[in-house]
Tab-separated table of C-alpha atoms and ligand atoms in Angstrom:
chain	number	residue	atom	x	y	z
C	75	MET	CA	0.000	0.000	0.000
C	76	THR	CA	1.233	3.433	-0.837
C	77	THR	CA	1.303	5.689	2.128
C	78	PHE	CA	-1.195	8.330	3.070
C	79	LYS	CA	-0.994	11.298	5.391
C	80	THR	CA	-2.655	11.123	8.782
C	81	LEU	CA	-3.480	13.683	11.461
C	82	ASP	CA	0.086	13.133	12.726
C	83	ASP	CA	1.298	14.977	9.648
C	84	LEU	CA	-0.728	18.118	10.350
C	85	GLY	CA	1.299	21.113	11.417
C	86	ASP	CA	-0.214	23.913	13.481
C	87	VAL	CA	-3.880	24.014	12.519
C	88	ALA	CA	-5.122	26.571	15.036
C	89	GLY	CA	-7.704	28.758	13.292
C	90	LYS	CA	-7.499	26.726	10.080
C	91	VAL	CA	-10.662	25.337	8.528
C	92	ALA	CA	-10.823	21.540	8.268
C	93	LEU	CA	-13.320	20.011	5.830
C	94	VAL	CA	-13.908	16.597	7.346
C	95	ARG	CA	-15.811	13.874	5.460
C	96	VAL	CA	-17.511	11.586	7.946
C	97	ASP	CA	-20.248	8.940	7.789
C	98	LEU	CA	-23.468	10.380	9.202
C	99	ASN	CA	-25.773	8.119	7.238
C	100	LEU	CA	-27.311	7.072	10.536
C	101	PRO	CA	-30.220	4.716	11.113
C	102	MET	CA	-33.187	6.916	12.042
C	103	GLN	CA	-36.739	6.437	13.133
C	104	ASP	CA	-39.256	9.278	13.398
C	105	GLY	CA	-36.517	11.875	13.081
C	106	ALA	CA	-34.396	10.413	15.890
C	107	VAL	CA	-31.113	8.533	15.595
C	108	THR	CA	-31.470	4.881	16.640
C	109	ASP	CA	-27.795	3.870	16.472
C	110	ASP	CA	-24.897	6.272	16.989
C	111	THR	CA	-22.072	3.808	16.147
C	112	ARG	CA	-20.938	5.856	13.144
C	113	VAL	CA	-20.805	9.070	15.156
C	114	ARG	CA	-18.745	7.344	17.831
C	115	ALA	CA	-16.384	6.109	15.107
C	116	ALA	CA	-15.860	9.646	13.802
C	117	ALA	CA	-15.595	11.290	17.238
C	118	PRO	CA	-11.831	10.810	17.807
C	119	THR	CA	-10.960	12.604	14.548
C	120	ILE	CA	-13.429	15.440	15.120
C	121	LEU	CA	-12.352	16.016	18.713
C	122	GLU	CA	-8.644	15.757	17.907
C	123	LEU	CA	-8.964	18.454	15.245
C	124	ALA	CA	-11.072	20.636	17.526
C	125	SER	CA	-8.597	20.258	20.379
C	126	LYS	CA	-5.834	21.410	18.022
C	127	GLY	CA	-7.848	24.586	17.451
C	128	ALA	CA	-9.065	23.848	13.930
C	129	LYS	CA	-12.531	24.967	12.882
C	130	VAL	CA	-14.128	21.668	12.002
C	131	LEU	CA	-16.710	21.534	9.201
C	132	LEU	CA	-18.322	18.122	8.842
C	133	LEU	CA	-19.370	16.912	5.401
C	134	ALA	CA	-21.611	13.868	4.980
C	135	HIS	CA	-24.482	12.460	2.978
C	136	PHE	CA	-27.747	11.104	4.268
C	137	GLY	CA	-30.006	8.805	2.250
C	138	ARG	CA	-30.560	9.264	-1.476
C	139	PRO	CA	-32.118	12.704	-2.068
C	140	LYS	CA	-30.756	12.659	-5.663
C	141	GLY	CA	-29.607	16.252	-5.922
C	142	GLU	CA	-32.647	17.953	-4.367
C	143	ARG	CA	-33.344	19.439	-0.966
C	144	VAL	CA	-35.525	16.936	0.870
C	145	SER	CA	-36.430	18.290	4.303
C	146	THR	CA	-36.794	14.821	5.827
C	147	GLN	CA	-33.193	14.083	4.859
C	148	SER	CA	-31.585	17.208	6.291
C	149	LEU	CA	-28.494	16.672	8.413
C	150	SER	CA	-29.990	19.110	10.914
C	151	MET	CA	-31.575	15.940	12.318
C	152	VAL	CA	-28.242	14.549	13.513
C	153	VAL	CA	-27.094	17.652	15.408
C	154	ASP	CA	-28.474	16.492	18.777
C	155	CYS	CA	-26.827	13.110	18.396
C	156	LEU	CA	-23.508	14.715	17.412
C	157	GLN	CA	-23.636	17.054	20.422
C	158	SER	CA	-24.335	14.289	22.881
C	159	VAL	CA	-21.685	11.903	21.524
C	160	LEU	CA	-19.039	14.618	21.143
C	161	GLY	CA	-19.927	16.427	24.361
C	162	HIS	CA	-19.410	19.590	22.353
C	163	GLU	CA	-21.660	22.221	20.808
C	164	VAL	CA	-22.317	21.660	17.088
C	165	MET	CA	-23.557	24.373	14.726
C	166	PHE	CA	-25.768	23.428	11.766
C	167	VAL	CA	-25.098	25.132	8.420
C	168	PRO	CA	-27.795	24.653	5.752
C	169	GLU	CA	-25.330	24.851	2.832
C	170	ILE	CA	-22.081	23.116	1.816
C	171	ALA	CA	-20.461	25.990	-0.106
C	172	GLY	CA	-20.751	29.729	-0.636
C	173	PRO	CA	-21.203	32.771	1.592
C	174	VAL	CA	-23.420	31.134	4.218
C	175	VAL	CA	-20.632	28.660	4.977
C	176	ALA	CA	-18.065	31.489	4.977
C	177	GLN	CA	-20.192	33.469	7.453
C	178	SER	CA	-20.556	30.460	9.721
C	179	ILE	CA	-16.793	30.029	9.772
C	180	GLY	CA	-16.578	33.658	10.890
C	181	ILE	CA	-18.882	32.939	13.816
C	182	LEU	CA	-17.190	29.657	14.746
C	183	GLY	CA	-14.360	30.061	17.245
C	184	ASN	CA	-11.131	28.071	17.066
C	185	GLY	CA	-11.986	24.495	17.996
C	186	GLY	CA	-15.603	25.032	16.945
C	187	ILE	CA	-17.549	22.301	15.187
C	188	ALA	CA	-20.231	22.642	12.511
C	189	VAL	CA	-22.082	20.132	10.382
C	190	LEU	CA	-22.881	21.205	6.835
C	191	GLU	CA	-26.046	20.151	5.003
C	192	ASN	CA	-26.486	16.766	3.294
C	193	THR	CA	-23.970	16.795	0.413
C	194	ARG	CA	-26.372	14.826	-1.792
C	195	PHE	CA	-28.788	17.784	-1.894
C	196	TRP	CA	-26.435	19.035	-4.628
C	197	LYS	CA	-26.335	17.251	-7.982
C	198	GLY	CA	-22.607	17.873	-8.291
C	199	GLU	CA	-21.838	15.652	-5.294
C	200	GLU	CA	-22.444	12.289	-6.931
C	201	LYS	CA	-21.161	13.599	-10.289
C	202	ASN	CA	-17.943	14.698	-8.605
C	203	ASP	CA	-18.468	18.016	-10.398
C	204	PRO	CA	-15.218	20.035	-10.373
C	205	GLU	CA	-17.180	23.283	-9.918
C	206	LEU	CA	-18.843	22.010	-6.751
C	207	VAL	CA	-15.515	20.618	-5.534
C	208	GLN	CA	-13.900	24.043	-5.993
C	209	ALA	CA	-16.820	25.794	-4.288
C	210	ILE	CA	-16.626	23.524	-1.226
C	211	ALA	CA	-12.826	23.696	-1.119
C	212	ALA	CA	-12.901	27.516	-1.250
C	213	ASN	CA	-14.021	27.606	2.393
C	214	GLY	CA	-11.473	25.119	3.698
C	215	ASP	CA	-7.727	24.973	4.361
C	216	PHE	CA	-7.370	21.207	4.363
C	217	TYR	CA	-9.405	18.027	3.873
C	218	VAL	CA	-9.714	15.012	6.140
C	219	ASN	CA	-11.473	11.840	5.005
C	220	ASP	CA	-12.710	9.712	7.885
C	221	ALA	CA	-15.440	7.863	5.981
C	222	PHE	CA	-13.994	4.600	4.690
C	223	SER	CA	-17.576	3.382	4.228
C	224	ALA	CA	-18.084	5.975	1.461
C	225	ALA	CA	-14.631	5.530	-0.105
C	226	HIS	CA	-15.887	3.219	-2.858
C	227	ARG	CA	-17.673	6.212	-4.372
C	228	ALA	CA	-15.854	8.896	-6.334
C	229	HIS	CA	-18.016	11.797	-5.207
C	230	ALA	CA	-17.096	15.436	-4.617
C	231	SER	CA	-16.917	15.047	-0.844
C	232	THR	CA	-15.303	11.593	-0.859
C	233	GLU	CA	-12.774	11.937	-3.684
C	234	GLY	CA	-12.796	15.290	-5.473
C	235	LEU	CA	-11.753	17.371	-2.474
C	236	ALA	CA	-8.640	15.232	-1.920
C	237	HIS	CA	-7.281	16.521	-5.238
C	238	VAL	CA	-7.641	20.232	-4.519
C	239	LEU	CA	-6.756	20.533	-0.830
C	240	PRO	CA	-4.000	18.982	1.314
C	241	ALA	CA	-5.628	15.645	2.201
C	242	TYR	CA	-5.341	13.464	5.294
C	243	ALA	CA	-6.866	10.216	6.522
C	244	GLY	CA	-8.824	10.600	9.741
C	245	ARG	CA	-8.242	8.227	12.646
C	246	SER	CA	-11.022	5.825	11.777
C	247	MET	CA	-10.017	5.735	8.081
C	248	GLN	CA	-6.424	5.153	9.202
C	249	ALA	CA	-7.410	2.286	11.519
C	250	GLU	CA	-9.486	0.676	8.776
C	251	LEU	CA	-6.715	0.945	6.165
C	252	GLU	CA	-4.117	-0.409	8.566
C	253	ALA	CA	-6.332	-3.352	9.529
C	254	LEU	CA	-7.174	-4.179	5.923
C	255	GLU	CA	-3.525	-3.970	4.958
C	256	LYS	CA	-2.673	-6.488	7.694
C	257	ALA	CA	-5.461	-8.804	6.595
C	258	LEU	CA	-4.984	-8.929	2.853
C	259	GLY	CA	-2.410	-6.361	1.749
C	260	LYS	CA	0.661	-7.783	3.436
C	261	PRO	CA	-0.716	-10.534	5.674
C	262	VAL	CA	1.359	-12.909	7.757
C	263	LYS	CA	0.862	-16.376	6.246
C	264	PRO	CA	-0.862	-18.777	6.326
C	265	VAL	CA	-4.002	-16.802	5.580
C	266	ALA	CA	-7.546	-18.151	5.909
C	267	ALA	CA	-10.672	-16.574	4.494
C	268	VAL	CA	-14.152	-17.461	5.664
C	269	VAL	CA	-16.787	-16.600	3.081
C	270	GLY	CA	-20.404	-17.303	3.838
C	271	GLY	CA	-23.795	-15.716	3.432
C	272	ALA	CA	-26.735	-16.461	1.281
C	273	LYS	CA	-25.626	-16.456	-2.324
C	274	VAL	CA	-22.598	-17.143	-4.487
C	275	SER	CA	-23.865	-14.569	-6.988
C	276	SER	CA	-23.439	-11.673	-4.535
C	277	LYS	CA	-19.859	-12.678	-3.745
C	278	LEU	CA	-18.448	-14.052	-6.983
C	279	ASP	CA	-15.820	-11.330	-7.241
C	280	VAL	CA	-14.826	-11.820	-3.607
C	281	LEU	CA	-14.314	-15.554	-4.153
C	282	LYS	CA	-12.405	-15.049	-7.413
C	283	HIS	CA	-10.079	-12.560	-5.750
C	284	LEU	CA	-9.512	-14.582	-2.591
C	285	VAL	CA	-8.617	-17.912	-4.219
C	286	ASN	CA	-5.510	-16.271	-5.609
C	287	LEU	CA	-4.526	-14.747	-2.282
C	288	VAL	CA	-5.273	-17.031	0.628
C	289	ASP	CA	-4.020	-20.438	1.711
C	290	HIS	CA	-7.370	-21.660	3.035
C	291	LEU	CA	-10.767	-20.693	1.699
C	292	ILE	CA	-13.547	-21.769	4.047
C	293	ILE	CA	-16.922	-21.660	2.337
C	294	GLY	CA	-20.083	-21.790	4.425
C	295	GLY	CA	-23.616	-20.420	4.406
C	296	GLY	CA	-26.067	-20.838	1.574
C	297	MET	CA	-23.316	-20.345	-0.989
C	298	ALA	CA	-21.623	-23.564	0.117
C	299	ASN	CA	-24.636	-25.423	-1.295
C	300	THR	CA	-23.829	-24.263	-4.803
C	301	PHE	CA	-20.261	-25.531	-4.388
C	302	LEU	CA	-21.519	-28.834	-2.949
C	303	ALA	CA	-23.901	-29.182	-5.902
C	304	ALA	CA	-20.958	-28.502	-8.236
C	305	ARG	CA	-19.228	-31.460	-6.609
C	306	GLY	CA	-22.231	-33.683	-7.267
C	307	VAL	CA	-23.892	-33.471	-3.859
C	308	ASP	CA	-27.708	-33.525	-3.855
C	309	VAL	CA	-28.593	-30.536	-1.660
C	310	GLY	CA	-32.350	-31.222	-1.595
C	311	LYS	CA	-34.488	-28.122	-1.034
C	312	SER	CA	-31.509	-25.980	0.056
C	313	LEU	CA	-30.945	-22.482	-1.216
C	314	CYS	CA	-28.726	-23.211	-4.210
C	315	GLU	CA	-27.875	-21.379	-7.417
C	316	HIS	CA	-27.821	-24.323	-9.793
C	317	ASP	CA	-27.035	-22.054	-12.744
C	318	LEU	CA	-23.760	-21.133	-11.053
C	319	THR	CA	-22.353	-24.611	-10.475
C	320	GLY	CA	-20.109	-24.165	-13.523
C	321	THR	CA	-18.740	-20.948	-12.047
C	322	ALA	CA	-18.230	-22.695	-8.727
C	323	GLU	CA	-16.242	-25.408	-10.506
C	324	THR	CA	-14.033	-22.797	-12.156
C	325	ILE	CA	-13.364	-21.221	-8.760
C	326	LEU	CA	-12.449	-24.631	-7.327
C	327	ASP	CA	-10.070	-25.260	-10.262
C	328	THR	CA	-8.433	-21.854	-9.835
C	329	ALA	CA	-7.953	-22.587	-6.149
C	330	ASP	CA	-6.301	-25.897	-7.001
C	331	ALA	CA	-3.940	-24.237	-9.427
C	332	SER	CA	-2.932	-21.520	-6.977
C	333	GLY	CA	-2.383	-23.760	-3.957
C	334	CYS	CA	-5.459	-22.588	-2.066
C	335	THR	CA	-7.237	-25.311	-0.087
C	336	VAL	CA	-11.005	-24.933	-0.284
C	337	HIS	CA	-12.947	-26.234	2.715
C	338	LEU	CA	-16.555	-27.206	2.147
C	339	PRO	CA	-18.642	-28.625	4.987
C	340	TYR	CA	-18.851	-32.417	5.122
C	341	ASP	CA	-21.574	-32.438	7.710
C	342	VAL	CA	-24.483	-30.040	7.850
C	343	VAL	CA	-27.545	-29.152	9.899
C	344	VAL	CA	-30.785	-29.585	7.982
C	345	SER	CA	-34.518	-29.172	8.473
C	346	LYS	CA	-37.700	-29.344	6.433
C	347	GLU	CA	-38.869	-25.872	7.344
C	348	PHE	CA	-37.221	-22.466	7.492
C	349	ALA	CA	-37.967	-21.768	11.162
C	350	ALA	CA	-36.298	-21.669	14.560
C	351	ASN	CA	-35.984	-24.977	16.435
C	352	PRO	CA	-37.958	-26.967	13.837
C	353	PRO	CA	-39.079	-30.496	14.775
C	354	SER	CA	-37.379	-31.912	11.669
C	355	LEU	CA	-33.959	-30.592	12.759
C	356	ARG	CA	-31.013	-32.967	12.384
C	357	ALA	CA	-27.317	-33.042	11.600
C	358	CYS	CA	-26.050	-35.338	8.842
C	359	ASN	CA	-23.341	-35.960	6.309
C	360	VAL	CA	-23.707	-33.798	3.175
C	361	HIS	CA	-24.436	-36.934	1.166
C	362	GLU	CA	-27.454	-37.772	3.346
C	363	VAL	CA	-29.588	-34.668	2.765
C	364	ALA	CA	-33.115	-35.774	1.814
C	365	ALA	CA	-35.010	-34.303	-1.131
C	366	ASP	CA	-37.373	-32.386	1.192
C	367	GLU	CA	-34.671	-31.048	3.508
C	368	MET	CA	-32.639	-27.853	3.354
C	369	ILE	CA	-29.167	-27.140	4.663
C	370	LEU	CA	-29.320	-24.265	7.127
C	371	ASP	CA	-25.976	-24.515	8.885
C	372	VAL	CA	-22.536	-26.107	8.759
C	373	GLY	CA	-22.349	-29.212	10.964
C	374	PRO	CA	-20.516	-29.597	14.296
C	375	GLN	CA	-17.784	-31.916	12.968
C	376	ALA	CA	-16.911	-29.506	10.192
C	377	VAL	CA	-16.746	-26.630	12.688
C	378	GLU	CA	-14.267	-28.572	14.789
C	379	ALA	CA	-12.130	-29.349	11.731
C	380	LEU	CA	-12.284	-25.704	10.604
C	381	GLY	CA	-11.188	-24.625	14.063
C	382	ASP	CA	-8.112	-26.821	13.600
C	383	VAL	CA	-7.437	-25.110	10.270
C	384	LEU	CA	-7.607	-21.688	11.947
C	385	LYS	CA	-5.127	-22.892	14.568
C	386	THR	CA	-2.543	-23.347	11.795
C	387	CYS	CA	-3.181	-19.846	10.375
C	388	ARG	CA	-1.837	-16.434	11.331
C	389	THR	CA	-4.353	-14.251	9.518
C	390	LEU	CA	-8.099	-14.521	9.043
C	391	VAL	CA	-10.466	-12.447	6.967
C	392	TRP	CA	-14.170	-13.193	7.367
C	393	ASN	CA	-17.240	-12.149	5.425
C	394	GLY	CA	-20.602	-13.861	5.625
C	395	PRO	CA	-22.235	-16.064	8.264
C	396	MET	CA	-21.848	-19.864	8.107
C	397	GLY	CA	-25.567	-20.499	8.453
C	398	ALA	CA	-28.995	-18.914	8.838
C	399	PHE	CA	-27.733	-17.460	12.119
C	400	GLU	CA	-30.851	-15.372	12.761
C	401	MET	CA	-32.679	-18.586	13.792
C	402	VAL	CA	-31.657	-20.833	16.665
C	403	PRO	CA	-29.916	-23.283	16.441
C	404	PHE	CA	-28.660	-22.411	12.933
C	405	ASP	CA	-26.340	-19.866	14.527
C	406	ALA	CA	-24.217	-22.655	16.031
C	407	ALA	CA	-21.499	-22.937	13.365
C	408	THR	CA	-21.073	-19.173	13.032
C	409	VAL	CA	-20.930	-18.714	16.795
C	410	GLY	CA	-18.654	-21.742	17.284
C	411	LEU	CA	-16.131	-20.749	14.634
C	412	ALA	CA	-16.252	-17.087	15.702
C	413	ARG	CA	-15.416	-18.067	19.277
C	414	ILE	CA	-12.444	-20.149	18.122
C	415	ALA	CA	-11.192	-17.233	16.008
C	416	ALA	CA	-11.690	-14.841	18.924
C	417	ALA	CA	-9.777	-17.105	21.328
C	418	LEU	CA	-6.868	-17.476	18.871
C	419	THR	CA	-6.804	-13.710	18.409
C	420	LYS	CA	-6.724	-13.172	22.168
C	421	GLU	CA	-3.845	-15.638	22.457
C	422	GLY	CA	-1.998	-13.575	19.879
C	423	SER	CA	-1.678	-16.289	17.240
C	424	LEU	CA	-4.205	-14.829	14.796
C	425	VAL	CA	-4.943	-11.449	13.224
C	426	SER	CA	-8.680	-11.492	12.564
C	427	VAL	CA	-10.532	-9.004	10.405
C	428	ALA	CA	-14.236	-9.286	9.613
C	429	GLY	CA	-16.852	-7.189	7.850
C	430	GLY	CA	-20.285	-7.223	6.224
C	431	GLY	CA	-23.680	-6.152	7.569
C	432	ASP	CA	-24.900	-9.580	8.637
C	433	THR	CA	-21.414	-10.717	9.629
C	434	VAL	CA	-21.090	-7.862	12.119
C	435	ALA	CA	-24.533	-8.712	13.515
C	436	ALA	CA	-23.560	-12.397	13.775
C	437	LEU	CA	-20.273	-11.636	15.543
C	438	ASN	CA	-22.077	-9.332	17.959
C	439	HIS	CA	-24.577	-12.120	18.564
C	440	ALA	CA	-21.643	-14.489	19.276
C	441	GLY	CA	-20.326	-11.926	21.776
C	442	VAL	CA	-16.870	-11.830	20.197
C	443	ALA	CA	-16.857	-8.521	18.316
C	444	GLU	CA	-14.489	-6.988	20.863
C	445	ASP	CA	-12.021	-9.858	20.577
C	446	PHE	CA	-11.478	-9.708	16.829
C	447	SER	CA	-8.499	-7.611	15.726
C	448	TYR	CA	-10.739	-5.419	13.606
C	449	ILE	CA	-14.381	-5.376	12.599
C	450	SER	CA	-15.353	-3.263	9.636
C	451	THR	CA	-18.803	-1.716	9.573
C	452	ALA	CA	-18.188	-0.284	6.115
C	453	GLY	CA	-20.548	-2.562	4.155
C	454	GLY	CA	-20.197	-1.928	0.418
C	455	ALA	CA	-16.709	-0.449	0.689
C	456	PHE	CA	-15.508	-3.459	2.707
C	457	LEU	CA	-16.897	-5.860	0.119
C	458	GLU	CA	-15.267	-3.958	-2.759
C	459	TRP	CA	-12.005	-4.090	-0.894
C	460	MET	CA	-12.460	-7.875	-0.487
C	461	GLU	CA	-12.976	-8.013	-4.238
C	462	GLY	CA	-9.547	-6.465	-4.666
C	463	LYS	CA	-10.925	-3.243	-6.114
C	464	GLU	CA	-9.225	0.073	-5.638
C	465	LEU	CA	-11.424	2.461	-3.685
C	466	PRO	CA	-11.352	5.934	-5.275
C	467	GLY	CA	-11.621	7.732	-1.941
C	468	VAL	CA	-8.586	5.829	-0.662
C	469	VAL	CA	-6.564	6.163	-3.870
C	470	ALA	CA	-7.107	9.941	-3.775
C	471	LEU	CA	-5.569	10.065	-0.282
C	472	GLN	CA	-2.532	8.133	-1.478
C	473	ARG	CA	-1.385	10.508	-4.179
D	787	ADP	P1	-23.066	-10.054	4.904
D	787	ADP	O1	-24.177	-9.052	5.078
D	787	ADP	O2	-22.262	-10.230	6.151
D	787	ADP	O3	-22.212	-9.771	3.701
D	787	ADP	P2	-24.785	-11.876	3.493
D	787	ADP	O4	-25.793	-10.804	3.346
D	787	ADP	O5	-24.064	-12.304	2.290
D	787	ADP	O6	-23.744	-11.493	4.651
D	787	ADP	O7	-25.476	-13.189	4.065
D	787	ADP	C1	-26.211	-13.236	5.245
D	787	ADP	C2	-27.456	-14.044	5.085
D	787	ADP	O8	-27.190	-15.368	4.620
D	787	ADP	C3	-28.156	-14.209	6.403
D	787	ADP	O9	-29.436	-13.595	6.321
D	787	ADP	C4	-28.282	-15.720	6.596
D	787	ADP	O10	-29.525	-16.126	7.143
D	787	ADP	C5	-28.163	-16.221	5.181
D	787	ADP	N1	-27.739	-17.625	5.144
D	787	ADP	C6	-26.602	-18.157	5.628
D	787	ADP	N2	-26.577	-19.484	5.471
D	787	ADP	C7	-27.724	-19.816	4.861
D	787	ADP	C8	-28.299	-21.065	4.436
D	787	ADP	N3	-27.648	-22.221	4.587
D	787	ADP	N4	-29.514	-21.025	3.840
D	787	ADP	C9	-30.160	-19.857	3.695
D	787	ADP	N5	-29.683	-18.656	4.080
D	787	ADP	C10	-28.480	-18.635	4.667
D	788	MG	MG1	-26.116	-8.891	4.152
């Protein structure tokens, strides 16, 4: 990875105006924030800049207003949440460029914090329009990007600004990039990847990228069924993309050629209905799945064997649950393997990085989120990184 500047590289910023891209796309209900995780993630960067005397202007998008002012998507709604998490007064500015922003900067003291309006109210944001970029930049002295989760988009506030102002990674961006670098950039070998979740089709690019990189590819979740079917296993009523068995075979061949061992479950947990604790629940060998049964989790023997694989590895990257973890007891394989990974991480023998919406929920459910080396909440950006794609917002910081 090429290097990027961090807040450590800032000189004296007292009185300077920092344009700081953060993720304020918060879950809301009836105009109130229901989860402030993203604000807490951005807080260290915001408070560090404020404590250095910078005037901090926060830039963020909310929802998909498509270039129009939509009052229900105004960032004025997150001011209360920002103030309570930061423990600091936050001014709201209903523009992102122009004289109103300039005036607000005049009012803001050194160390003051303001949040500008939803960047996506302006059409130029998603078009990365150079005119809008210049107009926003005109009010700032430097740019800080602390929104890894938006870095897969080349928008004015996520990419454009990095080209026209001195650009720095914020603390949360820095932590994410360092963790990802350790997991797949320059990982300590052997490296294992766990890929699960519902469908092969949503993670084809992830699988294709990983088989060339990792020593062990552990496939679980619904997508394992497609691979099992490709190997001639009758998966009964299981979720399975039969039209992708050819693709699955190609992935298995590529893995073979590049020295990557693919681990598919050899025992599974099945049931006749998609429900919690179903009466028809049983564990069996993959070759014993009946025509009216579906595979809803990886079996206990496979989990034990996979745990032994992880014990031989130094790095783990994980995306996708091993089973339909939302329903008991189909969370068992995900929870079991997560606990093994967490214990190995605690012992210091494994660097473990995980990401993905449902994966984060599953690891929280397993009670191990704190024990992993790093958990990414970045969603789409995390997945694109797992696909080996360059993220424009990150590339722009690395110039
Ligand atoms: P992430 O959001 O972490 O990227 P995905 O969205 O790809 O993960 O996959 C998560 C979903 O996959 C969960 O809703 C889970 O219930 C489902 N899933 C996992 N295993 C199976 C299975 N064997 N059959 C059906 N659905 C499954
Ligand atoms: Mg998901």
